[in-house]
Tab-separated table of C-alpha atoms in Angstrom:
chain	number	residue	atom	x	y	z
A	1	MET	CA	57.000	37.891	-51.542
A	2	SER	CA	58.177	38.104	-55.138
A	3	ILE	CA	56.850	39.410	-58.426
A	4	GLU	CA	54.818	36.691	-60.123
A	5	GLY	CA	56.424	35.397	-63.293
A	6	TRP	CA	59.576	37.430	-62.811
A	7	ASP	CA	62.860	35.597	-63.322
A	8	ILE	CA	65.837	37.894	-62.919
A	9	THR	CA	68.235	35.293	-64.299
A	10	ALA	CA	66.471	35.549	-67.660
A	11	LEU	CA	68.124	38.945	-68.083
A	12	GLY	CA	71.449	37.213	-68.542
A	13	ALA	CA	74.795	38.244	-67.090
A	14	GLY	CA	75.303	41.973	-66.950
A	15	ARG	CA	78.392	44.138	-66.996
A	16	VAL	CA	79.469	46.238	-64.066
A	17	LEU	CA	79.269	49.861	-65.184
A	18	PRO	CA	80.783	53.010	-63.680
A	19	VAL	CA	78.326	55.151	-61.723
A	20	VAL	CA	78.199	58.852	-62.579
A	21	THR	CA	78.089	61.483	-59.860
A	22	ALA	CA	76.418	64.875	-59.527
A	23	PRO	CA	76.650	67.366	-61.138
A	24	GLU	CA	76.647	65.196	-64.289
A	25	PRO	CA	73.846	66.587	-66.506
A	26	VAL	CA	72.322	63.164	-67.257
A	27	LEU	CA	71.280	62.960	-63.591
A	28	SER	CA	69.124	66.064	-64.007
A	29	ARG	CA	67.351	65.078	-67.218
A	30	VAL	CA	64.011	63.331	-67.413
A	31	GLY	CA	64.682	59.862	-68.821
A	32	GLU	CA	63.076	58.643	-72.014
A	33	ALA	CA	60.358	56.026	-71.905
A	34	VAL	CA	61.671	52.672	-73.111
A	35	ASP	CA	60.461	49.577	-74.907
A	36	PRO	CA	61.009	46.931	-72.215
A	37	THR	CA	61.189	44.168	-74.836
A	38	ASP	CA	64.088	45.826	-76.672
A	39	PRO	CA	67.193	43.617	-76.262
A	40	ARG	CA	69.286	46.701	-75.525
A	41	VAL	CA	66.955	47.592	-72.666
A	42	VAL	CA	67.146	44.030	-71.370
A	43	ALA	CA	70.946	44.167	-71.519
A	44	LEU	CA	70.967	47.459	-69.633
A	45	ALA	CA	68.655	45.963	-67.020
A	46	ALA	CA	71.165	43.157	-66.517
A	47	ASP	CA	73.962	45.727	-66.220
A	48	LEU	CA	72.040	47.627	-63.536
A	49	VAL	CA	71.543	44.441	-61.537
A	50	ALA	CA	75.202	43.450	-61.900
A	51	THR	CA	76.439	46.911	-60.917
A	52	MET	CA	74.078	47.070	-57.950
A	53	ALA	CA	75.197	43.642	-56.787
A	54	VAL	CA	78.867	44.632	-56.483
A	55	SER	CA	78.167	47.981	-54.795
A	56	PRO	CA	78.144	47.732	-50.993
A	57	GLY	CA	75.022	49.177	-49.427
A	58	CYS	CA	73.384	49.762	-52.810
A	59	VAL	CA	69.658	48.959	-52.749
A	60	GLY	CA	68.713	50.632	-56.012
A	61	LEU	CA	70.281	51.831	-59.236
A	62	ALA	CA	68.679	53.773	-62.072
A	63	ALA	CA	69.775	54.058	-65.708
A	64	PRO	CA	70.701	57.763	-65.406
A	65	GLN	CA	73.194	56.755	-62.717
A	66	VAL	CA	75.166	54.790	-65.297
A	67	GLY	CA	74.882	57.644	-67.756
A	68	VAL	CA	71.824	56.466	-69.692
A	69	GLY	CA	68.800	58.762	-69.699
A	70	MET	CA	66.115	56.076	-69.628
A	71	GLN	CA	63.138	55.175	-67.460
A	72	LEU	CA	64.677	51.985	-66.084
A	73	PHE	CA	65.893	50.982	-62.627
A	74	ALA	CA	66.735	48.042	-60.410
A	75	VAL	CA	65.795	47.680	-56.741
A	76	ASP	CA	66.680	45.082	-54.123
A	77	VAL	CA	66.108	45.746	-50.426
A	78	THR	CA	66.460	42.105	-49.415
A	79	ASN	CA	67.842	41.740	-45.871
A	80	HIS	CA	67.776	45.472	-45.207
A	81	PRO	CA	66.972	46.066	-41.525
A	82	LYS	CA	64.444	48.799	-42.340
A	83	ALA	CA	62.593	46.729	-44.938
A	84	ALA	CA	59.179	45.238	-44.265
A	85	THR	CA	57.639	44.078	-47.530
A	86	VAL	CA	60.388	42.799	-49.843
A	87	HIS	CA	59.943	41.767	-53.473
A	88	GLY	CA	63.515	40.610	-53.990
A	89	ALA	CA	65.665	41.945	-56.808
A	90	PHE	CA	63.674	43.342	-59.713
A	91	VAL	CA	63.869	45.823	-62.565
A	92	LEU	CA	61.077	48.104	-63.725
A	93	ALA	CA	60.730	50.119	-66.901
A	94	ASN	CA	58.519	53.211	-67.201
A	95	ALA	CA	57.466	53.030	-63.560
A	96	VAL	CA	54.766	55.335	-62.240
A	97	ILE	CA	53.558	55.870	-58.664
A	98	VAL	CA	49.772	55.534	-58.702
A	99	GLU	CA	49.134	55.733	-54.949
A	100	ALA	CA	51.184	57.181	-52.119
A	101	SER	CA	50.365	57.672	-48.454
A	102	ARG	CA	51.734	57.674	-44.893
A	103	TRP	CA	54.464	60.227	-45.511
A	104	ARG	CA	57.380	60.248	-43.123
A	105	PRO	CA	60.963	61.529	-43.004
A	106	GLY	CA	63.955	59.263	-43.456
A	107	ARG	CA	67.673	59.501	-44.132
A	108	GLU	CA	68.876	58.790	-47.672
A	109	GLY	CA	72.171	58.524	-49.445
A	110	CYS	CA	72.961	57.891	-53.099
A	111	MET	CA	75.886	56.495	-55.053
A	112	SER	CA	75.643	59.530	-57.329
A	113	VAL	CA	76.004	61.922	-54.382
A	114	PRO	CA	78.672	59.949	-52.563
A	115	ASP	CA	79.701	62.432	-49.879
A	116	LEU	CA	76.319	63.533	-48.550
A	117	THR	CA	73.193	62.145	-46.957
A	118	GLY	CA	69.900	63.944	-46.428
A	119	ASP	CA	66.523	63.777	-44.758
A	120	VAL	CA	63.746	63.219	-47.272
A	121	LYS	CA	60.040	62.806	-46.665
A	122	ARG	CA	58.666	59.806	-48.561
A	123	ALA	CA	55.418	57.885	-48.658
A	124	GLY	CA	55.573	54.850	-46.397
A	125	ARG	CA	53.051	53.014	-48.533
A	126	ILE	CA	52.884	53.115	-52.342
A	127	VAL	CA	51.406	51.404	-55.352
A	128	VAL	CA	53.631	51.458	-58.434
A	129	THR	CA	53.005	50.270	-61.982
A	130	GLY	CA	55.812	49.427	-64.361
A	131	GLU	CA	56.899	47.036	-67.052
A	132	LEU	CA	59.229	44.079	-66.681
A	133	PRO	CA	62.203	44.017	-69.053
A	134	GLY	CA	62.143	41.073	-71.428
A	135	SER	CA	58.466	40.160	-71.366
A	136	GLY	CA	57.318	43.767	-71.188
A	137	ARG	CA	54.496	42.610	-68.935
A	138	LYS	CA	52.872	45.367	-66.919
A	139	VAL	CA	52.936	44.760	-63.185
A	140	THR	CA	51.481	46.529	-60.177
A	141	ILE	CA	53.557	46.496	-57.001
A	142	THR	CA	52.151	47.415	-53.615
A	143	THR	CA	54.838	47.930	-51.013
A	144	ASP	CA	55.808	49.831	-47.905
A	145	ALA	CA	58.565	50.986	-45.566
A	146	PHE	CA	62.089	50.845	-46.971
A	147	GLU	CA	61.199	49.248	-50.302
A	148	ALA	CA	58.699	52.065	-50.876
A	149	ARG	CA	61.422	54.596	-50.132
A	150	ALA	CA	63.874	52.896	-52.495
A	151	LEU	CA	61.319	52.828	-55.309
A	152	GLN	CA	60.530	56.532	-54.884
A	153	HIS	CA	64.236	57.373	-54.892
A	154	GLU	CA	64.798	55.431	-58.147
A	155	ILE	CA	61.689	56.802	-59.851
A	156	ASP	CA	62.984	60.282	-59.008
A	157	HIS	CA	66.285	59.391	-60.695
A	158	CYS	CA	64.397	58.408	-63.858
A	159	ASN	CA	62.751	61.840	-63.734
A	160	GLY	CA	66.000	63.748	-63.332
A	161	LEU	CA	65.656	64.301	-59.593
A	162	LEU	CA	68.108	63.618	-56.770
A	163	PHE	CA	67.391	63.392	-53.069
A	164	LEU	CA	69.041	66.844	-52.951
A	165	ASP	CA	65.963	68.216	-54.723
A	166	LYS	CA	63.741	66.888	-51.958
A	167	VAL	CA	65.533	67.426	-48.656
A	168	SER	CA	63.226	68.599	-45.927
A	169	GLY	CA	65.053	71.655	-44.589
A	170	ALA	CA	68.004	74.006	-44.838
A	171	HIS	CA	69.988	71.870	-42.405
A	172	ALA	CA	68.744	68.467	-43.529
A	173	ILE	CA	71.893	67.604	-45.481
A	174	TYR	CA	74.857	65.965	-43.789
A	175	GLN	CA	78.413	65.034	-44.536
A	176	ARG	CA	78.447	61.284	-44.996
A	177	LYS	CA	80.232	59.564	-42.126
A	178	VAL	CA	79.999	55.906	-43.117
A	179	TYR	CA	81.333	54.794	-46.496
A	180	LEU	CA	80.596	51.201	-47.389
B	1	MET	CA	59.871	98.558	-8.176
B	2	THR	CA	59.483	97.671	-11.789
B	3	ASP	CA	61.313	94.702	-13.246
B	4	VAL	CA	63.584	96.274	-15.824
B	5	HIS	CA	64.661	93.822	-18.468
B	6	GLY	CA	68.256	94.062	-19.556
B	7	ALA	CA	69.312	95.171	-23.007
B	8	GLU	CA	69.364	92.658	-25.833
B	9	LEU	CA	72.845	92.005	-27.143
B	10	ALA	CA	74.028	90.085	-30.187
B	11	VAL	CA	77.289	88.223	-29.751
B	12	THR	CA	79.220	86.651	-32.603
B	13	VAL	CA	82.180	84.318	-32.171
B	14	ILE	CA	84.264	83.149	-35.135
B	15	GLY	CA	87.537	81.300	-35.363
B	16	PRO	CA	89.319	77.965	-35.693
B	17	ASP	CA	87.292	75.179	-34.148
B	18	ARG	CA	88.423	73.601	-30.886
B	19	THR	CA	86.704	71.951	-27.953
B	20	GLY	CA	85.281	74.177	-25.257
B	21	ILE	CA	84.388	77.353	-27.149
B	22	VAL	CA	80.666	77.133	-26.440
B	23	ALA	CA	81.273	76.339	-22.776
B	24	ASP	CA	83.736	79.236	-22.411
B	25	VAL	CA	81.313	81.715	-23.977
B	26	ALA	CA	78.305	80.464	-22.024
B	27	GLU	CA	80.208	80.541	-18.725
B	28	ALA	CA	81.460	84.087	-19.271
B	29	LEU	CA	77.928	85.265	-20.040
B	30	ALA	CA	76.488	83.417	-17.047
B	31	ARG	CA	79.001	85.067	-14.710
B	32	LEU	CA	77.703	88.439	-15.878
B	33	GLY	CA	74.138	87.363	-15.232
B	34	ALA	CA	73.430	87.508	-18.962
B	35	ASN	CA	70.593	85.249	-20.047
B	36	LEU	CA	71.252	83.453	-23.301
B	37	THR	CA	68.036	83.366	-25.350
B	38	ASP	CA	68.482	82.436	-29.019
B	39	SER	CA	71.652	80.985	-30.463
B	40	THR	CA	72.950	79.140	-33.466
B	41	MET	CA	76.345	77.555	-33.954
B	42	THR	CA	77.951	75.688	-36.788
B	43	ARG	CA	81.291	74.443	-38.042
B	44	LEU	CA	82.226	75.511	-41.545
B	45	ARG	CA	85.249	73.776	-43.037
B	46	GLY	CA	86.938	73.501	-39.671
B	47	HIS	CA	85.959	76.988	-38.542
B	48	PHE	CA	83.676	77.642	-35.598
B	49	ALA	CA	80.903	80.208	-36.083
B	50	MET	CA	78.289	81.166	-33.513
B	51	THR	CA	75.725	83.921	-33.202
B	52	LEU	CA	73.691	84.340	-30.050
B	53	ILE	CA	71.250	86.781	-28.483
B	54	CYS	CA	71.310	87.408	-24.758
B	55	THR	CA	69.650	89.813	-22.380
B	56	ALA	CA	72.030	91.460	-19.941
B	57	GLN	CA	72.126	94.236	-17.374
B	58	ALA	CA	75.725	94.731	-18.400
B	59	SER	CA	76.520	96.969	-21.344
B	60	ALA	CA	77.869	95.774	-24.674
B	61	THR	CA	81.278	97.094	-23.662
B	62	GLU	CA	81.231	95.168	-20.390
B	63	VAL	CA	80.205	91.939	-22.118
B	64	GLU	CA	82.895	92.388	-24.733
B	65	ALA	CA	85.447	92.884	-21.958
B	66	ALA	CA	84.263	89.709	-20.235
B	67	LEU	CA	84.725	87.777	-23.480
B	68	LEU	CA	88.132	89.318	-24.188
B	69	PRO	CA	90.092	86.347	-22.768
B	70	LEU	CA	88.605	84.191	-25.533
B	71	SER	CA	90.182	86.343	-28.219
B	72	ALA	CA	93.381	87.071	-26.301
B	73	ASP	CA	95.408	84.559	-28.315
B	74	GLY	CA	94.226	86.165	-31.538
B	75	GLN	CA	92.427	83.009	-32.662
B	76	LEU	CA	88.806	83.931	-31.993
B	77	LEU	CA	87.056	87.055	-33.197
B	78	VAL	CA	84.342	88.189	-30.787
B	79	THR	CA	81.911	91.036	-31.357
B	80	VAL	CA	79.097	92.350	-29.174
B	81	ARG	CA	76.376	94.696	-30.384
B	82	ASN	CA	73.203	96.155	-28.956
B	83	VAL	CA	70.123	95.057	-30.835
B	84	GLY	CA	66.638	96.414	-30.427
B	85	PRO	CA	63.519	94.300	-29.984
B	86	ASP	CA	62.503	92.206	-32.963
B	87	GLU	CA	61.072	94.771	-35.341
B	88	SER	CA	60.548	92.453	-38.256
B	89	GLY	CA	57.768	93.906	-40.348
B	90	HIS	CA	57.411	90.613	-42.129
B	91	ASN	CA	53.998	89.068	-41.877
B	92	GLY	CA	54.929	85.394	-42.136
B	93	GLY	CA	54.160	84.504	-45.676
B	94	LEU	CA	53.889	80.954	-46.979
B	95	PRO	CA	56.775	78.632	-46.104
B	96	TYR	CA	58.637	77.165	-49.075
B	97	LEU	CA	61.780	75.132	-49.545
B	98	LEU	CA	64.284	76.059	-52.220
B	99	SER	CA	66.903	73.518	-53.334
B	100	VAL	CA	69.702	74.301	-55.750
B	101	HIS	CA	72.445	72.020	-56.988
B	102	GLY	CA	74.810	71.957	-59.913
B	103	ALA	CA	78.363	72.432	-61.076
B	104	ASP	CA	80.116	75.037	-58.971
B	105	ARG	CA	80.622	78.476	-60.483
B	106	LEU	CA	80.640	82.084	-59.351
B	107	GLY	CA	77.368	83.815	-58.725
B	108	ILE	CA	74.957	80.985	-57.904
B	109	VAL	CA	73.899	82.215	-54.472
B	110	ALA	CA	73.736	85.849	-55.554
B	111	ALA	CA	71.629	85.146	-58.639
B	112	VAL	CA	69.173	82.791	-56.955
B	113	THR	CA	68.682	84.830	-53.794
B	114	ARG	CA	68.303	88.053	-55.802
B	115	VAL	CA	65.378	86.537	-57.701
B	116	VAL	CA	63.802	85.449	-54.415
B	117	ALA	CA	64.272	88.882	-52.838
B	118	ASP	CA	62.888	90.703	-55.889
B	119	ALA	CA	59.757	88.562	-55.564
B	120	GLY	CA	59.334	89.694	-51.962
B	121	GLY	CA	60.571	86.420	-50.516
B	122	ASN	CA	62.251	86.376	-47.117
B	123	ILE	CA	64.926	83.743	-46.564
B	124	THR	CA	64.539	82.457	-43.006
B	125	ASP	CA	67.210	79.756	-43.065
B	126	LEU	CA	69.912	78.798	-45.524
B	127	SER	CA	72.882	76.524	-45.914
B	128	THR	CA	75.283	76.043	-48.789
B	129	ARG	CA	77.925	73.428	-49.379
B	130	LEU	CA	80.667	72.753	-51.881
B	131	VAL	CA	81.519	69.061	-52.294
B	132	GLY	CA	84.063	68.452	-55.023
B	133	PRO	CA	82.557	69.935	-58.199
B	134	LEU	CA	79.033	69.940	-56.746
B	135	TYR	CA	77.539	73.103	-55.284
B	136	LEU	CA	74.461	72.864	-53.100
B	137	LEU	CA	72.092	75.417	-51.559
B	138	VAL	CA	69.006	74.724	-49.467
B	139	ALA	CA	66.928	77.612	-48.159
B	140	GLU	CA	63.731	78.035	-46.229
B	141	VAL	CA	61.802	80.935	-47.709
B	142	ASP	CA	58.613	82.760	-46.746
B	143	LEU	CA	56.748	83.903	-49.853
B	144	PRO	CA	53.853	86.332	-50.254
B	145	GLU	CA	50.647	84.835	-51.606
B	146	GLY	CA	50.360	84.705	-55.363
B	147	VAL	CA	54.129	84.748	-55.836
B	148	PRO	CA	55.259	81.098	-56.067
B	149	GLY	CA	54.136	80.442	-59.651
B	150	LYS	CA	55.885	83.421	-61.189
B	151	LEU	CA	58.917	82.962	-58.968
B	152	THR	CA	59.222	79.357	-60.141
B	153	GLU	CA	59.315	80.613	-63.743
B	154	ARG	CA	61.993	83.206	-62.992
B	155	LEU	CA	64.053	80.655	-61.087
B	156	ALA	CA	63.820	78.295	-64.060
B	157	HIS	CA	65.359	81.005	-66.260
B	158	VAL	CA	68.169	81.572	-63.781
B	159	ALA	CA	68.724	77.818	-63.565
B	160	GLU	CA	69.011	77.533	-67.318
B	161	ASP	CA	71.394	80.490	-67.537
B	162	LEU	CA	73.657	79.096	-64.822
B	163	GLY	CA	73.346	75.425	-65.752
B	164	ILE	CA	72.037	74.469	-62.310
B	165	GLU	CA	68.953	72.680	-60.971
B	166	VAL	CA	66.470	74.673	-58.919
B	167	ASN	CA	63.490	73.213	-57.108
B	168	LEU	CA	60.937	75.355	-55.243
B	169	ARG	CA	58.216	73.564	-53.319
B	170	PRO	CA	55.906	74.167	-50.371
B	171	ALA	CA	57.452	73.179	-47.071
B	172	GLY	CA	55.380	70.212	-45.959
B	173	ALA	CA	53.424	70.216	-42.750
B	174	ASP	CA	55.446	68.844	-39.875
B	175	VAL	CA	55.230	65.098	-39.603
B	176	LEU	CA	54.244	64.351	-36.032
């Protein structure tokens, strides 16, 4: 399954950017809404995709994670063993969750919190609206399982939240044991 | 003949971590006929820390003597105390989760937990962690009704003063 009319190559080649880590303040600020047709937003979208592509184990990357407080993120859960529905690599601007259900716990990590993982309860089925960079076309994405989790994680980033804000208990945070 | 329950004792064991501490403690208690009821154990930066409650016919002094070999080499600190039955006057309250993270600095735990206590909140579980420059606290808190809204406001002030992020939310129902 892919997003109709979406061509990631139209973003152009992006630069690989450094990823910021907590407690950088940009990670805790709500990102600004963006104009998805703005060439600077399109360029940043390409940078997110390029940076995600060279980062082992990375299935999502949000603008705040490269130091830019904007509502923009890339996701790609292709080939992930926990994924069910997969929309390939895509970028969304100004994404909003409009439906969420089937909540369940799962383990999450984050490039911006490199030494820890945590148990976070997420909806296993969601409907998200957002805008595609470049065309600015509004799309609605219905997904589930791991892609749903990745989207929720990235939308949290755009709203200044880390998985640390959502762990499910006092002992639900762990020292990371596997670095990719 | 009535069945007389033994006294409740609290045992704490702290020291450098090594294999076999839990087994050594449990065996010593078992030999005394002490029944281990509640316990919690963790490793903190390479240090072993355990607290347990047991019921025993033996006295605190006798249990401490039985555990003396564990601290003979000066590495482990063992204490044994009598504790009465659970007299917690707390009537439950509503379960909430409190998450705190931010740049490390003095006073984070004290400031946050003081605000919770002043609001009548009871912390039922807590862990903190320092990872590089990042400080992290997660606590499970029981709150009286009507308190969460105002507490959230006060915590927001503390967060702003300390430059940290604080998130208070209802603990979700268990996912079965």
